[in-house]
GROMACS .gro file of C-alpha atoms in nm:
model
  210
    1UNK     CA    1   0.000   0.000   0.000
    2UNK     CA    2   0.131   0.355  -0.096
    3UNK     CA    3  -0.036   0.397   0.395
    4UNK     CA    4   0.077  -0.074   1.498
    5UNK     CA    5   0.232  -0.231   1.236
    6UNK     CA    6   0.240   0.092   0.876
    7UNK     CA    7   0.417  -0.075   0.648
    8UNK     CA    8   0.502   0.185   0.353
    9UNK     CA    9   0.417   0.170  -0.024
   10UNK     CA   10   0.575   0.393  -0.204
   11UNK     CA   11   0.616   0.611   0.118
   12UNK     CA   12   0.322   0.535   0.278
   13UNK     CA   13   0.251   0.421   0.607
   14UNK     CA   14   0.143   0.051   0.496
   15UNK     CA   15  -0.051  -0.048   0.745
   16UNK     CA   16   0.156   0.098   1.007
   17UNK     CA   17   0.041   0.308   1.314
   18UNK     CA   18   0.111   0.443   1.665
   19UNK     CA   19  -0.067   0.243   1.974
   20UNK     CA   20  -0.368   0.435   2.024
   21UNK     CA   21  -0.329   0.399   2.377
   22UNK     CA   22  -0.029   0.586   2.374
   23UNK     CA   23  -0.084   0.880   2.637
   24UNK     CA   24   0.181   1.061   2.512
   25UNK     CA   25   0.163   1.118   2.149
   26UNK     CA   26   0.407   1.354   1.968
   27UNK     CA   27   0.428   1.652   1.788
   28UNK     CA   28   0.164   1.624   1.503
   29UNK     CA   29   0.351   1.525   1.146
   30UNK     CA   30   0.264   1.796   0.870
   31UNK     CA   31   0.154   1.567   0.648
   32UNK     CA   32  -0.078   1.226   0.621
   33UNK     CA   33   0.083   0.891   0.678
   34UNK     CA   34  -0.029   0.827   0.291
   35UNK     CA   35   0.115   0.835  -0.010
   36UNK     CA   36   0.479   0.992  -0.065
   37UNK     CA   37   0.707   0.940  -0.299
   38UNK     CA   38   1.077   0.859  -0.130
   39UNK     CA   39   1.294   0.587  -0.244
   40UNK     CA   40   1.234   0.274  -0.230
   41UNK     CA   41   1.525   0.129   0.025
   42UNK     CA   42   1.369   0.411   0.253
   43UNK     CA   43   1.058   0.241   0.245
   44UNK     CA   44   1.196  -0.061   0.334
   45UNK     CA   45   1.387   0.044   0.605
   46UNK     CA   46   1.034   0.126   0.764
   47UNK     CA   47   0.869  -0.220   0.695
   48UNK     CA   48   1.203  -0.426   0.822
   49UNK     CA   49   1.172  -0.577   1.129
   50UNK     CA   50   1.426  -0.629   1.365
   51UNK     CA   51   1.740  -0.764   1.330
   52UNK     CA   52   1.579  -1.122   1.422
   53UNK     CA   53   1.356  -1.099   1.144
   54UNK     CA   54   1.239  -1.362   0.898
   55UNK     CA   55   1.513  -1.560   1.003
   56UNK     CA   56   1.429  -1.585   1.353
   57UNK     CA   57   1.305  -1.943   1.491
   58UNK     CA   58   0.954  -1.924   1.548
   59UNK     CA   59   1.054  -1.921   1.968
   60UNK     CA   60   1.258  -1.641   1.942
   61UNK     CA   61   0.960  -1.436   1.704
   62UNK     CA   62   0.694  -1.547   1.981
   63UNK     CA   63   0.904  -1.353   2.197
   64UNK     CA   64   0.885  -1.054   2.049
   65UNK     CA   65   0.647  -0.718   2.119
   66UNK     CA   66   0.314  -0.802   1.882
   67UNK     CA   67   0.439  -0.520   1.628
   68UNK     CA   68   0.721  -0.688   1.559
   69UNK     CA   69   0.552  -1.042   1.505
   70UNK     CA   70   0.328  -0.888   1.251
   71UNK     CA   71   0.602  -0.680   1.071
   72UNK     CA   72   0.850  -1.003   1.060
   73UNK     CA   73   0.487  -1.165   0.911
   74UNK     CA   74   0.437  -0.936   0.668
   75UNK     CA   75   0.855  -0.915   0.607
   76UNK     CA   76   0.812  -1.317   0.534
   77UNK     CA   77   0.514  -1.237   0.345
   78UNK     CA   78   0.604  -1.027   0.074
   79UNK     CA   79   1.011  -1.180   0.006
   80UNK     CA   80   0.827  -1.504  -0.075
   81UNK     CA   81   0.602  -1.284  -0.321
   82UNK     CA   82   0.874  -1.123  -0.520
   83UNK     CA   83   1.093  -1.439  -0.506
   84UNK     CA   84   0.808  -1.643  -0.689
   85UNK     CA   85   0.858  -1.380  -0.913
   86UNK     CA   86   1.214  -1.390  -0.993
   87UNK     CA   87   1.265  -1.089  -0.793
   88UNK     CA   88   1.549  -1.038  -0.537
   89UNK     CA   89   1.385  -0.889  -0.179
   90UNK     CA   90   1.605  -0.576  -0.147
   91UNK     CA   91   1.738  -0.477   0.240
   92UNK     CA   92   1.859  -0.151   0.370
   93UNK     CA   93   2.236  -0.152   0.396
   94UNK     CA   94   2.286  -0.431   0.176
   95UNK     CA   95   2.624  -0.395   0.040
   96UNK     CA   96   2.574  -0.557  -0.258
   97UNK     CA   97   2.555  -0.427  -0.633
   98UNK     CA   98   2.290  -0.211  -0.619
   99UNK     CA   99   1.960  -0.259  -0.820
  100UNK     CA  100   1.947  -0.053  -1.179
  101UNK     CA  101   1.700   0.184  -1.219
  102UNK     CA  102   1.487  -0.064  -1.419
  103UNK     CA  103   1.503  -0.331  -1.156
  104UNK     CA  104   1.450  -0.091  -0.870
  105UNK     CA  105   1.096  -0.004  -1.055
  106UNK     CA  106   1.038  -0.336  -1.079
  107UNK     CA  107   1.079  -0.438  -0.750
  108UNK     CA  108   0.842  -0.153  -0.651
  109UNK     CA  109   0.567  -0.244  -0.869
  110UNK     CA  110   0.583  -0.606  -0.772
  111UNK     CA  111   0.599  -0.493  -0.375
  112UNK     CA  112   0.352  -0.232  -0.404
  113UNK     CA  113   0.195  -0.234  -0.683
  114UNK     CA  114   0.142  -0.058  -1.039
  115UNK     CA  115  -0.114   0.161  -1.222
  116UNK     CA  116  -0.443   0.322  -1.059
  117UNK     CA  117  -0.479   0.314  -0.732
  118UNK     CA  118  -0.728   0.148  -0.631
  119UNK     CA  119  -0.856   0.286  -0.293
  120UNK     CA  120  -0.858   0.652  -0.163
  121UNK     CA  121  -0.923   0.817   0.124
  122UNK     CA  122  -0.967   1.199   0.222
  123UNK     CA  123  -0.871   1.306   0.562
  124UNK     CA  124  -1.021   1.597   0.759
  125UNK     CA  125  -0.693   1.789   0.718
  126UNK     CA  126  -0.784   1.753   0.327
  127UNK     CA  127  -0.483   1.519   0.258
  128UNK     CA  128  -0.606   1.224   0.046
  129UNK     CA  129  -0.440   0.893   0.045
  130UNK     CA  130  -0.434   0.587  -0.192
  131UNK     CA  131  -0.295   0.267  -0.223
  132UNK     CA  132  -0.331  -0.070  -0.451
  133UNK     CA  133  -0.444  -0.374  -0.429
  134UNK     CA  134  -0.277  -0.545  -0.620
  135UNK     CA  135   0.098  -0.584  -0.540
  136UNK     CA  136   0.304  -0.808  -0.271
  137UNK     CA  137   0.265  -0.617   0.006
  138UNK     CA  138  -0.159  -0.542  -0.068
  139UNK     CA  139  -0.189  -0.939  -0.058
  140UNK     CA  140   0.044  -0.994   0.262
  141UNK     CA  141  -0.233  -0.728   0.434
  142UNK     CA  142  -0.518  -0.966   0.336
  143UNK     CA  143  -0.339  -1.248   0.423
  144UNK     CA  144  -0.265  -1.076   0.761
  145UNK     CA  145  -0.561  -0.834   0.877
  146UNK     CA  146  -0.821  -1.036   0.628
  147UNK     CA  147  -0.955  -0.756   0.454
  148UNK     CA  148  -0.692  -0.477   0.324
  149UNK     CA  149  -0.940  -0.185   0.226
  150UNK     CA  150  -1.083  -0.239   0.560
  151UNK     CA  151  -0.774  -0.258   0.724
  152UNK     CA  152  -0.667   0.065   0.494
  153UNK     CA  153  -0.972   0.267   0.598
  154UNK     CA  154  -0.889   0.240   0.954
  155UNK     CA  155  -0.551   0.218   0.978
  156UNK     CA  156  -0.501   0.576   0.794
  157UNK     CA  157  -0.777   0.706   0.981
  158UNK     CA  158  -0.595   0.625   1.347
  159UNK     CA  159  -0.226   0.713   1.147
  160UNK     CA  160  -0.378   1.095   1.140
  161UNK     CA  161  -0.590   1.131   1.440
  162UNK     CA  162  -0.285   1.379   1.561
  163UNK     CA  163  -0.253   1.587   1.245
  164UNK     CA  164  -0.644   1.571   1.230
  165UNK     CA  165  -0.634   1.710   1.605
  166UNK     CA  166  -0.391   1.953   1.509
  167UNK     CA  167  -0.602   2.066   1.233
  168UNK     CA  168  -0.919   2.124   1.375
  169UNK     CA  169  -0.718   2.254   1.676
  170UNK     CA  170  -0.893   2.021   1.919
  171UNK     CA  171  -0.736   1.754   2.225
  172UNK     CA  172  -0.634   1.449   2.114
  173UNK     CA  173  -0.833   1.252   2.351
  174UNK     CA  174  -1.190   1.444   2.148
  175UNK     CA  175  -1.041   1.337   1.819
  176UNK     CA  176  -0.997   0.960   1.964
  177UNK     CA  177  -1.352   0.975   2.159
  178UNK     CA  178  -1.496   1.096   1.783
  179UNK     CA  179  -1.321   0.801   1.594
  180UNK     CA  180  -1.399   0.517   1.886
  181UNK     CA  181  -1.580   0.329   1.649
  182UNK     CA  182  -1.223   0.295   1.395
  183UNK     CA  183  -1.072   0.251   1.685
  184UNK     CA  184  -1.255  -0.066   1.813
  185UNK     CA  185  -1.211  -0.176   1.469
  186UNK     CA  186  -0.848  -0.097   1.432
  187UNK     CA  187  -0.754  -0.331   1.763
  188UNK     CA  188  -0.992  -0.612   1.650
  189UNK     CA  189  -0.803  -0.640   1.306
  190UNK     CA  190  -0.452  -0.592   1.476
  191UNK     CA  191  -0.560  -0.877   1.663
  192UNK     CA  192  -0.647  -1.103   1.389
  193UNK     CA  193  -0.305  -1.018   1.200
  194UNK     CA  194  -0.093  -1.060   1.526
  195UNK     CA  195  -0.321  -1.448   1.523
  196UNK     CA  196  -0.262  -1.499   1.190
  197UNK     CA  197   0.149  -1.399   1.188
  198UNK     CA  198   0.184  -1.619   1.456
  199UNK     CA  199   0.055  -1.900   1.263
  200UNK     CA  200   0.242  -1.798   0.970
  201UNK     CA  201   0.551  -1.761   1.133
  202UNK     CA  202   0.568  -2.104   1.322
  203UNK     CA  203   0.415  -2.264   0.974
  204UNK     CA  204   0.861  -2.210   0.907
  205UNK     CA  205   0.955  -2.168   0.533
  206UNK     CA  206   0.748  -2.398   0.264
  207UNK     CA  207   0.850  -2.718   0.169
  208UNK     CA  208   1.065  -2.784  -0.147
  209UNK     CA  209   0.821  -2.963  -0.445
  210UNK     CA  210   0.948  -3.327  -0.429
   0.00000   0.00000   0.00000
């Protein structure tokens, strides 16, 4: 998607977002958590998990925080998309030859998909954001959250309640008590992803064709 856990497409939050629980929220960004255009190893760097990653046994990824299970999910997720398409899963920092310009586009059509965007969404501040749903990392959302323009809707909505309270110059805590409906939502599809990534994960890697 170019929109806990955001992760980018294209410079988008994809799926990602603060705990709404959080008491102590920052300063407001000046923008939406949608749709920017950065490059693509930036966007990665977002949507990598930690250090323990996809590699992690599935004891060691139970282990960690519930944002991290579903971003090492989703990590998992979308390298085995682009490697069924012939397509190398790039990292931040990888020292390697880096990708030509062609291949770089490539990879960022096959991770986030290409053409018309699909779904849109205007915030109060008047910021709209859009995303596919086509793409490696749209399907790893359905596969995780179980419906991505669901999980889209909501998950840019609670992304901007700051900038939304900055914008209409109101507390937080009136913005959240106005979108307590997205946010009941928003925690009951966190929760199915963090179920579903946890199956995922301790599924381990798919079995060689005999």
């Amino acid at each position: 998607m170019r929109h806990e856990a955001a992760p980018r497409e294209a410079g988008a939050r994809a799926g990602q977002s603060h705990d709404p629980r959080d008491p102590h929220p920052g300063p407001a960004p000046r923008r939406p958590l949608g749709l920017l255009a950065v490059p693509l190893l930036t966007v990665l760097a977002a949507l990598a998990p930690l250090a323990v990653g996809c590699s992690a046994a599935p004891s060691r990824t139970s282990a960690l925080p519930p944002n991290d299970i579903i971003k090492t999910a989703q990590q998992k997720l979308t390298d085995t998309c682009l490697t069924r398409q012939g397509l190398t899963p790039p990292r931040p920092g990888d020292r390697g030859r880096p990708p030509s310009p062609a291949e770089q586009q490539r990879v960022t059509h096959a991770l986030f998909g290409a053409g018309h965007t699909e779904l849109s969404l205007t915030l109060p501040t008047g910021y709209s954001v859009r995303a596919h749903t086509d793409g490696c990392l749209a399907s790893a959302q359905r596969t995780l959250y179980g419906d991505q323009r669901r999980w889209f809707r909501v998950s840019t909505v609670i992304n901007n309640l700051k900038p939304e309270a900055a914008f209409r110059k109101e507390p937080l805590s009136e913005v959240r008590t106005r979108h307590r409906g997205d946010l009941a939502e928003w925690r009951r599809l966190r929760a199915r992803a963090l179920i579903n990534a946890k199956a995922h994960l301790q599924a381990g890697p798919p079995r060689a064709a005999r």
